[in-house]
Amino acid sequence: MRALVALIIIIYLVGVGVALSPTIRANWNSAPASDLAASVGQDLPYALAWPARVYHSITDRG
């Protein structure tokens, strides 16, 4: 049971990283660290909600 919970948490965190990767990639070399942190902070709620977006994309067929 612990392994299953650990696997679910790992998958969730990888998904958050994938959702944040375009933001990080766009600002990594071109912006100062404070701008990078601010843009990640703005996109973090969107990234944390990725399971809901995946669920809705699977169930909505319209």
XYZ file of N, CA and C in Angstrom:
186
model
N 0.810 -1.177 0.000
C 0.000 0.000 0.000
C 0.869 1.263 0.000
N 1.954 1.238 0.769
C 2.861 2.384 0.791
C 3.492 2.599 -0.579
N 3.805 1.526 -1.251
C 4.415 1.643 -2.576
C 3.434 2.270 -3.562
N 2.157 1.920 -3.450
C 1.150 2.499 -4.338
C 0.991 3.995 -4.083
N 0.945 4.395 -2.837
C 0.844 5.821 -2.498
C 2.082 6.561 -2.979
N 3.247 5.981 -2.791
C 4.484 6.600 -3.252
C 4.486 6.748 -4.771
N 4.004 5.743 -5.481
C 3.936 5.798 -6.934
C 2.977 6.891 -7.404
N 1.839 7.018 -6.750
C 0.871 8.057 -7.105
C 1.465 9.447 -6.872
N 2.162 9.632 -5.771
C 2.785 10.923 -5.475
C 3.873 11.248 -6.492
N 4.659 10.251 -6.855
C 5.719 10.461 -7.846
C 5.124 10.842 -9.192
N 4.075 10.158 -9.613
C 3.428 10.484 -10.884
C 2.858 11.893 -10.851
N 2.254 12.270 -9.738
C 1.699 13.612 -9.596
C 2.790 14.676 -9.716
N 3.899 14.480 -9.021
C 4.980 15.461 -9.054
C 5.643 15.539 -10.426
N 5.745 14.426 -11.109
C 6.276 14.449 -12.475
C 5.338 15.229 -13.380
N 4.042 15.051 -13.204
C 3.073 15.811 -13.989
C 3.162 17.298 -13.730
N 3.387 17.682 -12.487
C 3.558 19.104 -12.164
C 4.808 19.637 -12.857
N 5.855 18.869 -12.853
C 7.082 19.285 -13.535
C 6.890 19.422 -15.036
N 6.151 18.510 -15.616
C 5.874 18.587 -17.053
C 5.023 19.814 -17.365
N 4.063 20.118 -16.514
C 3.214 21.284 -16.742
C 3.993 22.586 -16.578
N 4.985 22.600 -15.708
C 5.785 23.811 -15.496
C 6.958 23.941 -16.466
N 7.291 22.894 -17.186
C 8.481 22.929 -18.032
C 8.459 24.007 -19.107
N 7.331 24.311 -19.779
C 7.390 25.410 -20.757
C 7.730 26.761 -20.126
N 7.220 27.014 -18.946
C 7.521 28.262 -18.257
C 8.989 28.336 -17.877
N 9.501 27.275 -17.340
C 10.901 27.248 -16.922
C 11.814 27.335 -18.137
N 11.462 26.613 -19.195
C 12.287 26.627 -20.392
C 12.333 28.015 -21.031
N 11.209 28.721 -21.023
C 11.145 30.035 -21.651
C 11.930 31.081 -20.866
N 12.009 30.932 -19.558
C 12.633 31.961 -18.722
C 13.987 31.575 -18.151
N 14.478 30.402 -18.439
C 15.691 29.914 -17.784
C 16.904 30.781 -18.099
N 17.148 31.050 -19.368
C 18.342 31.805 -19.755
C 18.066 33.279 -19.998
N 16.822 33.637 -20.215
C 16.536 35.000 -20.641
C 16.105 35.933 -19.516
N 15.740 35.401 -18.385
C 15.206 36.255 -17.316
C 16.009 36.052 -16.028
N 16.031 37.074 -15.177
C 16.677 36.894 -13.872
C 15.892 35.908 -12.998
N 16.528 35.468 -11.957
C 15.931 34.455 -11.089
C 14.621 34.932 -10.473
N 14.528 36.195 -10.166
C 13.293 36.700 -9.561
C 12.129 36.621 -10.550
N 12.394 36.903 -11.829
C 11.338 36.782 -12.840
C 10.956 35.322 -13.066
N 11.950 34.440 -13.028
C 11.664 33.014 -13.165
C 10.794 32.530 -12.016
N 11.137 32.931 -10.798
C 10.344 32.526 -9.633
C 8.936 33.100 -9.701
N 8.808 34.331 -10.172
C 7.482 34.946 -10.281
C 6.633 34.237 -11.331
N 7.224 33.874 -12.453
C 6.452 33.197 -13.487
C 6.075 31.777 -13.072
N 6.966 31.103 -12.360
C 6.626 29.774 -11.841
C 5.524 29.891 -10.804
N 5.587 30.916 -9.968
C 4.537 31.130 -8.974
C 3.183 31.405 -9.605
N 3.175 32.110 -10.730
C 1.916 32.383 -11.415
C 1.354 31.137 -12.079
N 2.221 30.272 -12.604
C 1.769 29.074 -13.306
C 1.577 27.868 -12.389
N 1.962 27.985 -11.136
C 1.873 26.847 -10.224
C 0.447 26.347 -9.995
N -0.551 27.206 -9.800
C -1.915 26.666 -9.640
C -2.391 25.884 -10.865
N -2.037 26.361 -12.050
C -2.378 25.643 -13.283
C -1.680 24.278 -13.316
N -0.412 24.247 -12.910
C 0.345 23.002 -12.929
C -0.163 22.009 -11.891
N -0.582 22.499 -10.738
C -1.057 21.593 -9.691
C -2.399 20.963 -10.034
N -3.143 21.564 -10.953
C -4.462 21.051 -11.319
C -4.420 20.154 -12.550
N -3.259 19.651 -12.922
C -3.182 18.848 -14.138
C -4.039 17.583 -14.094
N -4.227 16.906 -12.957
C -5.092 15.717 -12.992
C -6.534 16.051 -13.385
N -7.027 17.200 -12.939
C -8.387 17.595 -13.303
C -8.490 17.871 -14.793
N -7.484 18.520 -15.372
C -7.507 18.786 -16.816
C -7.451 17.493 -17.615
N -6.650 16.539 -17.167
C -6.573 15.250 -17.859
C -7.909 14.516 -17.761
N -8.505 14.539 -16.594
C -9.805 13.885 -16.407
C -10.865 14.498 -17.311
N -10.902 15.827 -17.359
C -11.898 16.501 -18.191
C -11.641 16.274 -19.678
N -10.388 16.194 -20.070
C -10.098 15.945 -21.489
C -10.482 14.520 -21.882
N -10.438 13.600 -20.935
C -10.837 12.213 -21.235
C -12.352 12.078 -21.269
N -13.050 12.711 -20.326
C -14.497 12.527 -20.224
C -15.293 13.426 -21.135
N -14.782 14.620 -21.485
C -15.501 15.524 -22.386
C -15.255 15.094 -23.810
N -16.302 14.737 -24.491
C -16.141 14.243 -25.860
C -16.675 15.212 -26.883
N -16.893 16.473 -26.473
C -17.495 17.452 -27.361
C -16.537 18.343 -27.948
